JSON list of C-alpha atoms in Angstrom, two decimals:
[
{"chain": "A", "resi": 537, "resn": "MET", "atom": "CA", "xyz": [0.00, 0.00, 0.00]},
{"chain": "A", "resi": 538, "resn": "ILE", "atom": "CA", "xyz": [1.27, 3.44, -0.96]},
{"chain": "A", "resi": 539, "resn": "LEU", "atom": "CA", "xyz": [1.04, 6.23, 1.61]},
{"chain": "A", "resi": 540, "resn": "ILE", "atom": "CA", "xyz": [1.43, 9.88, 0.55]},
{"chain": "A", "resi": 541, "resn": "ARG", "atom": "CA", "xyz": [2.35, 12.33, 3.29]},
{"chain": "A", "resi": 542, "resn": "PRO", "atom": "CA", "xyz": [4.19, 15.63, 3.73]},
{"chain": "A", "resi": 543, "resn": "ALA", "atom": "CA", "xyz": [7.93, 15.33, 4.31]},
{"chain": "A", "resi": 544, "resn": "SER", "atom": "CA", "xyz": [8.80, 15.94, 7.92]},
{"chain": "A", "resi": 545, "resn": "GLY", "atom": "CA", "xyz": [12.24, 17.01, 8.99]},
{"chain": "A", "resi": 546, "resn": "ARG", "atom": "CA", "xyz": [15.78, 16.85, 7.75]},
{"chain": "A", "resi": 547, "resn": "GLU", "atom": "CA", "xyz": [15.87, 13.04, 7.70]},
{"chain": "A", "resi": 548, "resn": "ASP", "atom": "CA", "xyz": [13.02, 12.86, 5.16]},
{"chain": "A", "resi": 549, "resn": "LEU", "atom": "CA", "xyz": [14.69, 15.52, 3.01]},
{"chain": "A", "resi": 550, "resn": "SER", "atom": "CA", "xyz": [17.97, 13.62, 3.15]},
{"chain": "A", "resi": 551, "resn": "VAL", "atom": "CA", "xyz": [16.22, 10.45, 1.94]},
{"chain": "A", "resi": 552, "resn": "CYS", "atom": "CA", "xyz": [14.56, 12.47, -0.84]},
{"chain": "A", "resi": 553, "resn": "ALA", "atom": "CA", "xyz": [17.92, 13.89, -1.94]},
{"chain": "A", "resi": 554, "resn": "ASP", "atom": "CA", "xyz": [19.35, 10.35, -2.06]},
{"chain": "A", "resi": 555, "resn": "ILE", "atom": "CA", "xyz": [16.37, 9.22, -4.19]},
{"chain": "A", "resi": 556, "resn": "TRP", "atom": "CA", "xyz": [16.88, 12.24, -6.45]},
{"chain": "A", "resi": 557, "resn": "LEU", "atom": "CA", "xyz": [20.53, 11.29, -6.96]},
{"chain": "A", "resi": 558, "resn": "ALA", "atom": "CA", "xyz": [19.86, 7.60, -7.68]},
{"chain": "A", "resi": 559, "resn": "ALA", "atom": "CA", "xyz": [16.95, 8.30, -10.04]},
{"chain": "A", "resi": 560, "resn": "SER", "atom": "CA", "xyz": [18.75, 11.15, -11.82]},
{"chain": "A", "resi": 561, "resn": "VAL", "atom": "CA", "xyz": [21.79, 9.00, -12.56]},
{"chain": "A", "resi": 562, "resn": "ALA", "atom": "CA", "xyz": [19.58, 6.08, -13.70]},
{"chain": "A", "resi": 563, "resn": "ALA", "atom": "CA", "xyz": [17.22, 8.16, -15.88]},
{"chain": "A", "resi": 564, "resn": "HIS", "atom": "CA", "xyz": [19.62, 10.68, -17.37]},
{"chain": "A", "resi": 565, "resn": "GLY", "atom": "CA", "xyz": [22.44, 8.71, -18.96]},
{"chain": "A", "resi": 566, "resn": "PHE", "atom": "CA", "xyz": [23.03, 11.69, -21.25]},
{"chain": "A", "resi": 567, "resn": "VAL", "atom": "CA", "xyz": [24.28, 13.78, -18.28]},
{"chain": "A", "resi": 568, "resn": "ALA", "atom": "CA", "xyz": [27.53, 12.85, -16.51]},
{"chain": "A", "resi": 569, "resn": "PRO", "atom": "CA", "xyz": [26.85, 11.21, -13.09]},
{"chain": "A", "resi": 570, "resn": "ASP", "atom": "CA", "xyz": [29.26, 13.67, -11.45]},
{"chain": "A", "resi": 571, "resn": "PHE", "atom": "CA", "xyz": [26.88, 16.51, -12.33]},
{"chain": "A", "resi": 572, "resn": "TRP", "atom": "CA", "xyz": [24.19, 14.95, -10.13]},
{"chain": "A", "resi": 573, "resn": "LYS", "atom": "CA", "xyz": [26.64, 14.02, -7.38]},
{"chain": "A", "resi": 574, "resn": "ASN", "atom": "CA", "xyz": [27.97, 17.58, -7.27]},
{"chain": "A", "resi": 575, "resn": "HIS", "atom": "CA", "xyz": [24.42, 18.94, -6.75]},
{"chain": "A", "resi": 576, "resn": "HIS", "atom": "CA", "xyz": [23.31, 16.43, -4.09]},
{"chain": "A", "resi": 577, "resn": "ALA", "atom": "CA", "xyz": [24.02, 18.68, -1.08]},
{"chain": "A", "resi": 578, "resn": "ALA", "atom": "CA", "xyz": [22.30, 21.67, -2.69]},
{"chain": "A", "resi": 579, "resn": "MET", "atom": "CA", "xyz": [19.24, 19.54, -3.41]},
{"chain": "A", "resi": 580, "resn": "ARG", "atom": "CA", "xyz": [19.11, 18.42, 0.24]},
{"chain": "A", "resi": 581, "resn": "ASP", "atom": "CA", "xyz": [19.99, 21.72, 1.88]},
{"chain": "A", "resi": 582, "resn": "LEU", "atom": "CA", "xyz": [18.59, 24.39, -0.46]},
{"chain": "A", "resi": 583, "resn": "TYR", "atom": "CA", "xyz": [16.09, 23.22, -3.06]},
{"chain": "A", "resi": 584, "resn": "LEU", "atom": "CA", "xyz": [14.01, 20.73, -1.08]},
{"chain": "A", "resi": 585, "resn": "PRO", "atom": "CA", "xyz": [13.63, 22.93, 2.04]},
{"chain": "A", "resi": 586, "resn": "ALA", "atom": "CA", "xyz": [12.40, 25.77, -0.22]},
{"chain": "A", "resi": 587, "resn": "SER", "atom": "CA", "xyz": [9.64, 23.57, -1.69]},
{"chain": "A", "resi": 588, "resn": "SER", "atom": "CA", "xyz": [6.49, 21.83, -0.55]},
{"chain": "A", "resi": 589, "resn": "VAL", "atom": "CA", "xyz": [7.62, 18.20, -0.43]},
{"chain": "A", "resi": 590, "resn": "LEU", "atom": "CA", "xyz": [5.43, 15.10, -0.38]},
{"chain": "A", "resi": 591, "resn": "VAL", "atom": "CA", "xyz": [6.84, 11.61, 0.10]},
{"chain": "A", "resi": 592, "resn": "ALA", "atom": "CA", "xyz": [5.46, 8.30, -1.11]},
{"chain": "A", "resi": 593, "resn": "GLU", "atom": "CA", "xyz": [5.98, 5.37, 1.22]},
{"chain": "A", "resi": 594, "resn": "ASN", "atom": "CA", "xyz": [5.72, 1.75, 0.15]},
{"chain": "A", "resi": 595, "resn": "THR", "atom": "CA", "xyz": [5.76, -0.81, 2.97]},
{"chain": "A", "resi": 596, "resn": "GLY", "atom": "CA", "xyz": [6.96, 1.87, 5.39]},
{"chain": "A", "resi": 597, "resn": "ARG", "atom": "CA", "xyz": [9.91, 2.99, 3.24]},
{"chain": "A", "resi": 598, "resn": "ILE", "atom": "CA", "xyz": [10.13, 6.29, 1.37]},
{"chain": "A", "resi": 599, "resn": "GLY", "atom": "CA", "xyz": [10.43, 5.34, -2.28]},
{"chain": "A", "resi": 600, "resn": "GLY", "atom": "CA", "xyz": [9.59, 8.60, -4.02]},
{"chain": "A", "resi": 601, "resn": "PHE", "atom": "CA", "xyz": [8.88, 12.27, -3.55]},
{"chain": "A", "resi": 602, "resn": "SER", "atom": "CA", "xyz": [7.58, 15.39, -5.21]},
{"chain": "A", "resi": 603, "resn": "ALA", "atom": "CA", "xyz": [8.66, 18.99, -4.64]},
{"chain": "A", "resi": 604, "resn": "VAL", "atom": "CA", "xyz": [6.45, 21.92, -5.69]},
{"chain": "A", "resi": 605, "resn": "ARG", "atom": "CA", "xyz": [6.90, 25.69, -5.54]},
{"chain": "A", "resi": 606, "resn": "GLU", "atom": "CA", "xyz": [3.69, 27.55, -6.33]},
{"chain": "A", "resi": 607, "resn": "ASP", "atom": "CA", "xyz": [2.44, 25.69, -9.43]},
{"chain": "A", "resi": 608, "resn": "ARG", "atom": "CA", "xyz": [5.85, 24.46, -10.61]},
{"chain": "A", "resi": 609, "resn": "LEU", "atom": "CA", "xyz": [6.63, 20.80, -10.14]},
{"chain": "A", "resi": 610, "resn": "GLU", "atom": "CA", "xyz": [10.33, 21.16, -9.39]},
{"chain": "A", "resi": 611, "resn": "ALA", "atom": "CA", "xyz": [10.90, 17.44, -8.82]},
{"chain": "A", "resi": 612, "resn": "LEU", "atom": "CA", "xyz": [9.06, 14.13, -8.96]},
{"chain": "A", "resi": 613, "resn": "PHE", "atom": "CA", "xyz": [11.46, 11.24, -8.49]},
{"chain": "A", "resi": 614, "resn": "VAL", "atom": "CA", "xyz": [11.08, 7.58, -7.58]},
{"chain": "A", "resi": 615, "resn": "GLU", "atom": "CA", "xyz": [13.90, 5.34, -6.44]},
{"chain": "A", "resi": 616, "resn": "PRO", "atom": "CA", "xyz": [14.74, 3.05, -9.39]},
{"chain": "A", "resi": 617, "resn": "CYS", "atom": "CA", "xyz": [13.92, -0.15, -7.46]},
{"chain": "A", "resi": 618, "resn": "PHE", "atom": "CA", "xyz": [10.34, 1.21, -7.10]},
{"chain": "A", "resi": 619, "resn": "TRP", "atom": "CA", "xyz": [9.87, 2.21, -10.76]},
{"chain": "A", "resi": 620, "resn": "GLY", "atom": "CA", "xyz": [6.64, 0.90, -12.23]},
{"chain": "A", "resi": 621, "resn": "LEU", "atom": "CA", "xyz": [4.94, 0.30, -8.85]},
{"chain": "A", "resi": 622, "resn": "GLY", "atom": "CA", "xyz": [2.72, 3.40, -8.95]},
{"chain": "A", "resi": 623, "resn": "LEU", "atom": "CA", "xyz": [4.52, 5.72, -6.53]},
{"chain": "A", "resi": 624, "resn": "GLY", "atom": "CA", "xyz": [4.98, 8.49, -9.09]},
{"chain": "A", "resi": 625, "resn": "SER", "atom": "CA", "xyz": [1.35, 8.19, -10.20]},
{"chain": "A", "resi": 626, "resn": "ALA", "atom": "CA", "xyz": [0.15, 8.34, -6.58]},
{"chain": "A", "resi": 627, "resn": "LEU", "atom": "CA", "xyz": [2.21, 11.48, -5.95]},
{"chain": "A", "resi": 628, "resn": "LEU", "atom": "CA", "xyz": [0.91, 13.12, -9.11]},
{"chain": "A", "resi": 629, "resn": "ARG", "atom": "CA", "xyz": [-2.73, 12.25, -8.24]},
{"chain": "A", "resi": 630, "resn": "GLU", "atom": "CA", "xyz": [-2.30, 14.00, -4.89]},
{"chain": "A", "resi": 631, "resn": "LEU", "atom": "CA", "xyz": [-0.73, 17.04, -6.54]},
{"chain": "A", "resi": 632, "resn": "LYS", "atom": "CA", "xyz": [-3.57, 17.23, -9.06]},
{"chain": "A", "resi": 633, "resn": "ARG", "atom": "CA", "xyz": [-6.06, 17.07, -6.20]},
{"chain": "A", "resi": 634, "resn": "THR", "atom": "CA", "xyz": [-4.49, 20.08, -4.49]},
{"chain": "A", "resi": 635, "resn": "HIS", "atom": "CA", "xyz": [-3.44, 22.22, -7.49]},
{"chain": "A", "resi": 636, "resn": "ALA", "atom": "CA", "xyz": [-5.46, 23.65, -10.38]},
{"chain": "A", "resi": 637, "resn": "ARG", "atom": "CA", "xyz": [-2.37, 23.97, -12.58]},
{"chain": "A", "resi": 638, "resn": "LEU", "atom": "CA", "xyz": [1.06, 22.36, -12.65]},
{"chain": "A", "resi": 639, "resn": "THR", "atom": "CA", "xyz": [4.06, 23.04, -14.87]},
{"chain": "A", "resi": 640, "resn": "VAL", "atom": "CA", "xyz": [7.15, 20.87, -15.26]},
{"chain": "A", "resi": 641, "resn": "ALA", "atom": "CA", "xyz": [10.35, 20.86, -17.30]},
{"chain": "A", "resi": 642, "resn": "VAL", "atom": "CA", "xyz": [11.36, 17.47, -18.72]},
{"chain": "A", "resi": 643, "resn": "TYR", "atom": "CA", "xyz": [14.53, 16.61, -20.58]},
{"chain": "A", "resi": 644, "resn": "THR", "atom": "CA", "xyz": [13.69, 15.90, -24.22]},
{"chain": "A", "resi": 645, "resn": "LYS", "atom": "CA", "xyz": [15.94, 12.82, -24.12]},
{"chain": "A", "resi": 646, "resn": "ASN", "atom": "CA", "xyz": [14.07, 11.34, -21.10]},
{"chain": "A", "resi": 647, "resn": "ALA", "atom": "CA", "xyz": [11.41, 9.37, -23.00]},
{"chain": "A", "resi": 648, "resn": "ARG", "atom": "CA", "xyz": [10.14, 7.64, -19.84]},
{"chain": "A", "resi": 649, "resn": "ALA", "atom": "CA", "xyz": [9.36, 10.95, -18.09]},
{"chain": "A", "resi": 650, "resn": "ARG", "atom": "CA", "xyz": [7.89, 12.51, -21.24]},
{"chain": "A", "resi": 651, "resn": "GLY", "atom": "CA", "xyz": [5.57, 9.52, -21.59]},
{"chain": "A", "resi": 652, "resn": "PHE", "atom": "CA", "xyz": [4.60, 9.63, -17.91]},
{"chain": "A", "resi": 653, "resn": "TYR", "atom": "CA", "xyz": [3.58, 13.29, -18.02]},
{"chain": "A", "resi": 654, "resn": "THR", "atom": "CA", "xyz": [1.83, 12.97, -21.39]},
{"chain": "A", "resi": 655, "resn": "LYS", "atom": "CA", "xyz": [-0.16, 9.96, -20.11]},
{"chain": "A", "resi": 656, "resn": "ASN", "atom": "CA", "xyz": [-1.15, 12.07, -17.10]},
{"chain": "A", "resi": 657, "resn": "GLY", "atom": "CA", "xyz": [-2.58, 14.94, -19.13]},
{"chain": "A", "resi": 658, "resn": "PHE", "atom": "CA", "xyz": [0.40, 17.30, -19.43]},
{"chain": "A", "resi": 659, "resn": "LEU", "atom": "CA", "xyz": [0.75, 19.14, -22.74]},
{"chain": "A", "resi": 660, "resn": "VAL", "atom": "CA", "xyz": [3.93, 20.51, -24.27]},
{"chain": "A", "resi": 661, "resn": "GLN", "atom": "CA", "xyz": [3.97, 24.28, -23.94]},
{"chain": "A", "resi": 662, "resn": "GLY", "atom": "CA", "xyz": [7.42, 24.99, -25.36]},
{"chain": "A", "resi": 663, "resn": "LYS", "atom": "CA", "xyz": [11.07, 24.06, -25.54]},
{"chain": "A", "resi": 664, "resn": "GLN", "atom": "CA", "xyz": [14.09, 25.49, -23.75]},
{"chain": "A", "resi": 665, "resn": "SER", "atom": "CA", "xyz": [17.68, 24.71, -22.90]},
{"chain": "A", "resi": 666, "resn": "CYS", "atom": "CA", "xyz": [18.41, 23.68, -19.31]},
{"chain": "A", "resi": 667, "resn": "PRO", "atom": "CA", "xyz": [20.72, 26.35, -17.91]},
{"chain": "A", "resi": 668, "resn": "SER", "atom": "CA", "xyz": [22.58, 23.82, -15.74]},
{"chain": "A", "resi": 669, "resn": "THR", "atom": "CA", "xyz": [23.23, 21.04, -18.27]},
{"chain": "A", "resi": 670, "resn": "GLY", "atom": "CA", "xyz": [22.68, 22.64, -21.68]},
{"chain": "A", "resi": 671, "resn": "GLU", "atom": "CA", "xyz": [20.29, 19.78, -22.55]},
{"chain": "A", "resi": 672, "resn": "ASP", "atom": "CA", "xyz": [16.99, 20.50, -24.32]},
{"chain": "A", "resi": 673, "resn": "GLU", "atom": "CA", "xyz": [13.90, 20.44, -22.12]},
{"chain": "A", "resi": 674, "resn": "LEU", "atom": "CA", "xyz": [10.19, 20.50, -22.82]},
{"chain": "A", "resi": 675, "resn": "ARG", "atom": "CA", "xyz": [8.01, 22.83, -20.76]},
{"chain": "A", "resi": 676, "resn": "MET", "atom": "CA", "xyz": [4.82, 20.93, -20.02]},
{"chain": "A", "resi": 677, "resn": "VAL", "atom": "CA", "xyz": [1.62, 22.10, -18.33]},
{"chain": "A", "resi": 678, "resn": "TRP", "atom": "CA", "xyz": [-1.45, 20.47, -16.82]},
{"chain": "A", "resi": 679, "resn": "HIS", "atom": "CA", "xyz": [-4.71, 22.28, -16.01]},
{"chain": "A", "resi": 680, "resn": "ARG", "atom": "CA", "xyz": [-7.61, 20.90, -14.03]},
{"chain": "A", "resi": 681, "resn": "GLU", "atom": "CA", "xyz": [-10.71, 20.89, -16.20]},
{"chain": "A", "resi": 682, "resn": "GLN", "atom": "CA", "xyz": [-13.13, 23.62, -15.23]},
{"chain": "A", "resi": 683, "resn": "LYS", "atom": "CA", "xyz": [-16.60, 22.34, -14.45]},
{"chain": "A", "resi": 684, "resn": "ALA", "atom": "CA", "xyz": [-19.48, 24.49, -15.69]}
]
């Protein structure tokens, strides 16, 4: 059973940063692993504390997380050993329940992530170059349907 809850404390954020590192290295073979390793502490100490972070637990273990600032989905990562088990979908369902609009930037070369967001109703809004890696990204957006 998957449990979604707010991150609580430095320990949760440290686990999330570790998940971010493992998933980033596994999913982004087109970026040198050292890039991710060199940003691990900043993710843990700067970026995650500045965001609203939810964690997804599976059998009592944090296996994924999301980080949102305003309507921007800054991060949604699942530990590779939990890929395909629904943690990312559960996190996104909760975010869609609590937000009317979400935006995300996805590396063009990350077909798995592009497919995930497309399947979940995100539409491509534009293209840009990631300032940190120089890789092409797609800007994607999701809007809750307005009921008349």
